[in-house]
Short mmCIF file of C-alpha atoms in Angstrom, two decimals:
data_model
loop_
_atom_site.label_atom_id
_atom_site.label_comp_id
_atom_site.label_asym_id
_atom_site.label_seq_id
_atom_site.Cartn_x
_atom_site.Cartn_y
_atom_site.Cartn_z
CA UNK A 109 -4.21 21.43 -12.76
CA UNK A 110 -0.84 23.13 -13.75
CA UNK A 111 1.83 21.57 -15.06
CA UNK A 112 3.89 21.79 -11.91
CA UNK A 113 1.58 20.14 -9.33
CA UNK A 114 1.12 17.32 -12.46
CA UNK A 115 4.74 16.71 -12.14
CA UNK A 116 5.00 17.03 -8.17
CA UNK A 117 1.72 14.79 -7.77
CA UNK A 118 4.16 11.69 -9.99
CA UNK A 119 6.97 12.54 -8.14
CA UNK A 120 5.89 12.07 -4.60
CA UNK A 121 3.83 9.26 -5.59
CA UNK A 122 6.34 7.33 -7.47
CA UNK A 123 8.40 8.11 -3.51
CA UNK A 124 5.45 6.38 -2.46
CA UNK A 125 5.65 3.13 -4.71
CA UNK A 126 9.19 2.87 -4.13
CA UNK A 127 8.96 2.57 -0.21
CA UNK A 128 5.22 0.29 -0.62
CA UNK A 129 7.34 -2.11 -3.56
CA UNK A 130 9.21 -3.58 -0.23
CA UNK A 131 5.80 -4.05 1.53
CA UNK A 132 5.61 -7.51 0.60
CA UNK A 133 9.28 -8.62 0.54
CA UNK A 134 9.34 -7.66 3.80
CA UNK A 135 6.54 -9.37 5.26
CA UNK A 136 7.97 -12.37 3.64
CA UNK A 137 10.42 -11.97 6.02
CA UNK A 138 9.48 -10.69 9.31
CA UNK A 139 6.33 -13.78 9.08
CA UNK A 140 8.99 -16.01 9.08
CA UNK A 141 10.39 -15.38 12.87
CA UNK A 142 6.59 -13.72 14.04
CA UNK A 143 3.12 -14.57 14.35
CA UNK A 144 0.89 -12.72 11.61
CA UNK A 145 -0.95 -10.79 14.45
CA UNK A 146 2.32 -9.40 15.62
CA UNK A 147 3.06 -8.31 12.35
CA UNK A 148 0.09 -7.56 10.81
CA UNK A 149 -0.82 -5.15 13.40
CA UNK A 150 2.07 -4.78 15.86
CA UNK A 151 3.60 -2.29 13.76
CA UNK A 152 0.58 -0.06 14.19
CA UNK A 153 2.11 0.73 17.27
CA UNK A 154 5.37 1.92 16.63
CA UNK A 155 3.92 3.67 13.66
CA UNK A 156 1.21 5.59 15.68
CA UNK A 157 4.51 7.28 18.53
CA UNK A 158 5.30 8.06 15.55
CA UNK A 159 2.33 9.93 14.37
CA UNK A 160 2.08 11.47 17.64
CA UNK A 161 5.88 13.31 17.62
CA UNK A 162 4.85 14.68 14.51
CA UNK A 163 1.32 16.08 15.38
CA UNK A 164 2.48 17.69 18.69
CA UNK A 165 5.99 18.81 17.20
CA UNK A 166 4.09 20.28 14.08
CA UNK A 167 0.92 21.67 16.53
CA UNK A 168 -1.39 20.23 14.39
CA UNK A 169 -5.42 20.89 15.34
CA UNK A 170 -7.88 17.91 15.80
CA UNK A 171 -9.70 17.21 12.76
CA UNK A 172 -12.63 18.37 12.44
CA UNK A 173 -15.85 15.61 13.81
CA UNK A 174 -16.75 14.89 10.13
CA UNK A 175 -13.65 14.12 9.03
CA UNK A 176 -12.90 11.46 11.53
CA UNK A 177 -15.35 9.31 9.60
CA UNK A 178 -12.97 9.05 6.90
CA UNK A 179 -10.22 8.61 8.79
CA UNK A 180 -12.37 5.75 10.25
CA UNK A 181 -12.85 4.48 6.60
CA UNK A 182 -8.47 5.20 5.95
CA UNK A 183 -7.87 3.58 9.28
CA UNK A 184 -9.93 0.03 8.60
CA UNK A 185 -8.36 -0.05 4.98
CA UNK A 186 -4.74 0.82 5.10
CA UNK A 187 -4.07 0.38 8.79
CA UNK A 188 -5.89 -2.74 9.83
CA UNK A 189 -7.16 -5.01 6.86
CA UNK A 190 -4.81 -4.47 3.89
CA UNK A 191 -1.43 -5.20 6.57
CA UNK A 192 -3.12 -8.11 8.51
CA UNK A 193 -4.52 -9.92 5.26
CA UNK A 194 -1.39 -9.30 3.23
CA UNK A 195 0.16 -11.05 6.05
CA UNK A 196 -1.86 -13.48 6.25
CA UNK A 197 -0.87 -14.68 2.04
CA UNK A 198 2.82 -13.91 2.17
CA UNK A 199 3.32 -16.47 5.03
CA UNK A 200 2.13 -19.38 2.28
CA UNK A 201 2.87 -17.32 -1.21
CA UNK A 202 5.97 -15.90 -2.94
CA UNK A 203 6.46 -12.33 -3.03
CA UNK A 204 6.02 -12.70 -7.24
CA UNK A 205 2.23 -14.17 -6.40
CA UNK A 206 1.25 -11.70 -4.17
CA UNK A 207 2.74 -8.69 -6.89
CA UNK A 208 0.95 -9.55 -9.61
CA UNK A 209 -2.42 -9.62 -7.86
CA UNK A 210 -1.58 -5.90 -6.22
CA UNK A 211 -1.33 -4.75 -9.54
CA UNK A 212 -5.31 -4.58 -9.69
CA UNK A 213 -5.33 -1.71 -6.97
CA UNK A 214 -5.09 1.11 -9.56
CA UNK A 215 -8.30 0.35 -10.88
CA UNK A 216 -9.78 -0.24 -7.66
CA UNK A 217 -8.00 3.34 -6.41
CA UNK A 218 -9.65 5.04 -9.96
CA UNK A 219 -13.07 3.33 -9.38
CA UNK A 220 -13.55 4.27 -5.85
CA UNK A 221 -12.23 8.18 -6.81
CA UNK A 222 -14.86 8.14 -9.04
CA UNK A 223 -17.48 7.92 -6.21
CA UNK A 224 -15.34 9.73 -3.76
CA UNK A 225 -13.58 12.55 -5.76
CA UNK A 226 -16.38 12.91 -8.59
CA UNK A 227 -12.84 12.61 -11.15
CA UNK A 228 -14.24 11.06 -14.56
CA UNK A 229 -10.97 9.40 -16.25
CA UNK A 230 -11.35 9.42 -19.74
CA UNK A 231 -11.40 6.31 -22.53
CA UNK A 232 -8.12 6.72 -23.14
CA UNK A 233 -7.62 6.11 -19.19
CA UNK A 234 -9.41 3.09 -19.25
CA UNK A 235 -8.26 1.32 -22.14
CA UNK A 236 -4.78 1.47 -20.94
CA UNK A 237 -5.90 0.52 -17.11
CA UNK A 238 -7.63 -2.52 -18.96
CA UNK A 239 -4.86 -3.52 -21.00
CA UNK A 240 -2.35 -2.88 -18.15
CA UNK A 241 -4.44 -5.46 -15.63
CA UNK A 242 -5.17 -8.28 -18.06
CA UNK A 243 -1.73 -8.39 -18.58
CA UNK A 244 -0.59 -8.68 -15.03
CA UNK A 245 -3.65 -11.67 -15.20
CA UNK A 246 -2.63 -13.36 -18.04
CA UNK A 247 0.83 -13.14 -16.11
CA UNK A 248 -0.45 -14.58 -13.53
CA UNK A 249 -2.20 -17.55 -14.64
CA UNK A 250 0.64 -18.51 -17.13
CA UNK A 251 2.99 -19.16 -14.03
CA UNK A 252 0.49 -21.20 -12.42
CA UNK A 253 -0.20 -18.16 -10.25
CA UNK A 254 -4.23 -18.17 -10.83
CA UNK A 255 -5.55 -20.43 -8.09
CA UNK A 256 -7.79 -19.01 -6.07
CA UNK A 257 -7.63 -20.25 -2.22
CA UNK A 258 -7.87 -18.39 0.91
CA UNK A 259 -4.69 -16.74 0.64
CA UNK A 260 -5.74 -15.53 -2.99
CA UNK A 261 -9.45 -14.34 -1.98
CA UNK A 262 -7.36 -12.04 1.27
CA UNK A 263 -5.36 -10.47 -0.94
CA UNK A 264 -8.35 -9.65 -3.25
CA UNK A 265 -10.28 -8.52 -0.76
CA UNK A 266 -7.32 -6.25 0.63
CA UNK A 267 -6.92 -4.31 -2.59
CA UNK A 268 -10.46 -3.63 -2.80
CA UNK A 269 -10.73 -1.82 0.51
CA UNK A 270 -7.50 -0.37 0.18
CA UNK A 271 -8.20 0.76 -2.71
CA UNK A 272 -10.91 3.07 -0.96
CA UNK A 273 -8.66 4.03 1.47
CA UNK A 274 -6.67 5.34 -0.86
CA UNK A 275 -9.27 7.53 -2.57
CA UNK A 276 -10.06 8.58 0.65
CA UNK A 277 -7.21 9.22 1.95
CA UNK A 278 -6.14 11.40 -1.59
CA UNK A 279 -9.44 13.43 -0.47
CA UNK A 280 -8.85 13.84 3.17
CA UNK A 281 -5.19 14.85 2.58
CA UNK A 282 -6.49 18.23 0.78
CA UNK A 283 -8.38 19.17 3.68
CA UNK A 284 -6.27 18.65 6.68
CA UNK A 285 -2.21 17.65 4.57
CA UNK A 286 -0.71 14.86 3.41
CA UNK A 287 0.68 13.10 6.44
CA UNK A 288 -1.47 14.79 8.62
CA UNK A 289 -4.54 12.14 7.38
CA UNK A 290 -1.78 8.81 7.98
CA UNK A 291 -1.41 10.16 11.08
CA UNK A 292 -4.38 10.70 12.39
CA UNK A 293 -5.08 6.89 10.63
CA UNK A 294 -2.80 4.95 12.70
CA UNK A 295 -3.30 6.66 15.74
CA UNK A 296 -7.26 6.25 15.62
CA UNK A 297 -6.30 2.72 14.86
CA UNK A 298 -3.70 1.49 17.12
CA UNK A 299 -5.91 1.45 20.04
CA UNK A 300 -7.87 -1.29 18.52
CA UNK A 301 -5.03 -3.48 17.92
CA UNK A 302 -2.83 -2.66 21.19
CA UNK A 303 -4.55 -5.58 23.18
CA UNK A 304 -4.79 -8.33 20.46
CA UNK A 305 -0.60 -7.40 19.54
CA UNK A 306 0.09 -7.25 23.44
CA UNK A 307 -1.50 -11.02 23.44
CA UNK A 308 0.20 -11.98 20.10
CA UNK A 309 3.76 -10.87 21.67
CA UNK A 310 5.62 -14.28 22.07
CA UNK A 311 9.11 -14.36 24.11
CA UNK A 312 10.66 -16.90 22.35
CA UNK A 313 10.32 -15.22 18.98
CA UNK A 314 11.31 -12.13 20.55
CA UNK A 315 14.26 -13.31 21.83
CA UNK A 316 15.00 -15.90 18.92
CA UNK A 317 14.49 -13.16 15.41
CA UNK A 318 17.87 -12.50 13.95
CA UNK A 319 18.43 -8.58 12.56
CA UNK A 320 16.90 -9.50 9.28
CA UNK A 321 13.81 -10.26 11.05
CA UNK A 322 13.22 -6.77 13.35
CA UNK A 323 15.09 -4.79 9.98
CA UNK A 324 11.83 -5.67 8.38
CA UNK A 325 9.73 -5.61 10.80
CA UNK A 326 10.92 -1.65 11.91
CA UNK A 327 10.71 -0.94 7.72
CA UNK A 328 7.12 -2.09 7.99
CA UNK A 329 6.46 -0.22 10.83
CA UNK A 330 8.42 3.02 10.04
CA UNK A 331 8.01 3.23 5.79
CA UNK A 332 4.92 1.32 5.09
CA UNK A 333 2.84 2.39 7.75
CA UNK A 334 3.33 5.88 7.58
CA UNK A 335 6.21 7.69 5.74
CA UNK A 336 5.07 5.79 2.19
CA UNK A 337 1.78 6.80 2.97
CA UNK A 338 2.94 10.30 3.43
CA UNK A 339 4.23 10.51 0.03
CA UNK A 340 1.46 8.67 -1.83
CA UNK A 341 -1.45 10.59 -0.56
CA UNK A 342 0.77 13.76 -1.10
CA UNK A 343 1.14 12.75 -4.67
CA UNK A 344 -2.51 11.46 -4.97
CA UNK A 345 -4.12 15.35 -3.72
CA UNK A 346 -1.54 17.17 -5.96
CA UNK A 347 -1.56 14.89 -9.48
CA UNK A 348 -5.00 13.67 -9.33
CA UNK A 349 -6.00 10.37 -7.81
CA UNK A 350 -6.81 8.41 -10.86
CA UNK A 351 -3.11 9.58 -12.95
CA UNK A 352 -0.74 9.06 -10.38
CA UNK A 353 -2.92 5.91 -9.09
CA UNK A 354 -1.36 4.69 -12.71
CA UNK A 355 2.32 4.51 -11.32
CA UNK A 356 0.50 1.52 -8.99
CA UNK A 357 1.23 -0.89 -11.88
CA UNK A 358 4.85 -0.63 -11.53
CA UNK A 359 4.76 -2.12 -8.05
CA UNK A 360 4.01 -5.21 -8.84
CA UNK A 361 7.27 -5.71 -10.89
CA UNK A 362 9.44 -3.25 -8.58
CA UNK A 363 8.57 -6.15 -5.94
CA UNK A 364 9.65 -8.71 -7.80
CA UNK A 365 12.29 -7.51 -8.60
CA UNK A 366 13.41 -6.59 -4.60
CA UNK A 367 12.11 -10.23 -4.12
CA UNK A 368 15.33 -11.12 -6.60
CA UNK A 369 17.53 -9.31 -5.13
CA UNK A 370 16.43 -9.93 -1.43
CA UNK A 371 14.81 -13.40 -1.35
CA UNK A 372 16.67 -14.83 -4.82
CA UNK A 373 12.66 -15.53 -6.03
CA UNK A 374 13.32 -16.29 -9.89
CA UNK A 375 13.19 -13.14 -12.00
CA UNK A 376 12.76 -14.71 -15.80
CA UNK A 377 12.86 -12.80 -19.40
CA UNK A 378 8.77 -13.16 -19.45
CA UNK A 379 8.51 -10.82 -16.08
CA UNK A 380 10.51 -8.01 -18.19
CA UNK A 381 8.10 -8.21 -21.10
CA UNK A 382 4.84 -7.85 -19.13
CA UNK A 383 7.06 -5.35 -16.81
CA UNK A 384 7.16 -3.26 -20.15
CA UNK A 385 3.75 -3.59 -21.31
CA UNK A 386 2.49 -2.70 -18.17
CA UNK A 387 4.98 0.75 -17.89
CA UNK A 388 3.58 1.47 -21.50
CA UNK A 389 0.26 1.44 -20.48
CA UNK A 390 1.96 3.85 -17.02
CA UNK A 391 2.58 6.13 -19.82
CA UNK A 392 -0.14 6.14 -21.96
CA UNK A 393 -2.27 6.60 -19.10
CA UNK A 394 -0.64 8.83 -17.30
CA UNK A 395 -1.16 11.38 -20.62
CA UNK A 396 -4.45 10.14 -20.48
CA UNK A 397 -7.12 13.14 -20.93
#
């Protein structure tokens, strides 16, 4: 890999972090004034017309029959599990609790692009992936952050299979493009969810969310659901799924951070020193044979 598509691969997914690091402040919002079904997997919908104007405007071709099984796989992971059980924990966690925990999907991204992709990250790789996660663990367990209930065990479970989404979706987007594989994702999977949203639709939230409460619910809908995917599979295809997978660990901290400035969560001096840890391992790892 030359050392143009190296730097192109961080750049569009560090595009990609930026827009997925206001995932979860977000949520913390919109679940305030609707159901979790509603926003969990209402903004499927919106997100797949969306898909659709750019396939027909574009004239893109129907995948191939194969490929729709991993668009299948990209669809369960990213469209339907990680955004309904995400919702699910931010409407009884902090924004802070739920970061720290994401932080594991870089070495859930790495492991299943080992399987998927055949890449074999080096020691250096790992030791810094290692040192990068226990951090964001100690982190979490020094705040009183550790407990594991249902809320904890969803968002586990959602960074696992997201974390194969994303491998698959960095292997699907060399074949058929970058936004092309997103699209296809949401649109294979909003079918599924139209009736269950339809039923979740209540008319009294409708009627009673304030701006703050469709603003985040359209970001969710527009950025998370398909243009941040756009740039992180982009940068996953061109820098390598396991490298740019490193820039994962500075979400965590990127949404706590939004959480200060958006939701006035506390932001304290031992956040900063485990935010710089966890960028030095970014870097070591991202140099990482």
């Amino acid at each position: 890999m030359d050392e143009r598509n190296h730097l192109s691969g961080f750049v569009w997914g560090m595009l990609g972090v930026l827009c997925f690091s206001l995932t979860l402040p977000a949520t913390n919002v919109a679940v305030q004034y609707f159901n979790s079904t509603f926003v969990g997997l209402g903004r499927t919908i919106p997100a797949s017309l969306l898909a659709v104007l750019f396939l027909i405007i574009n004239k893109q071709p129907v995948p191939a029959k194969k490929q729709f099984r991993d668009l299948f796989i990209i669809a369960f992971g990213a469209v339907l599990i990680f955004p309904l059980l995400t919702t699910y924990a931010m409407a009884d966690l902090p924004v802070s609790h739920g970061a720290v925990e994401l932080a594991l999907l870089p070495l859930a991204t790495a492991f299943f692009a080992m399987i998927i992709a055949n890449e074999r990250p080096g020691l250096k790789f790992w030791i810094a992936s290692s040192i990068a996660s226990l951090s964001v663990i100690i982190y979490a367990f020094t705040l009183g952050l550790g407990t594991i209930h249902l809320a904890d065990m969803a968002l586990i479970v959602s960074v696992i299979i997201l974390g194969l989404s994303y491998a698959m979706g960095a292997k699907l987007a060399k074949e058929i493009g970058s936004w092309q594989t997103i699209a296809w994702s949401v649109i294979i999977g909003a079918p599924l969810f139209f009736i269950p949203v339809i039923r979740s639709i209540r008319v009294e939230e409708i009627l009673a969310a304030p701006i703050s409460g469709w603003v985040s619910f359209i970001y969710l809908a527009v950025i998370s659901q398909f243009l941040a995917y756009i740039f992180w599979y982009k940068g996953l295809s061109v820098g390598g799924i396991s490298k740019v997978s490193q820039l994962q660990y500075l979400q965590p901290f990127l949404m706590i951070t939004f959480s200060f400035l958006f939701l006035n969560e506390v932001f304290n001096l031992y956040t900063i020193i485990i935010a710089v840890v966890t960028v030095s391992c970014v870097i070591i790892g991202k140099n990482a044979a």
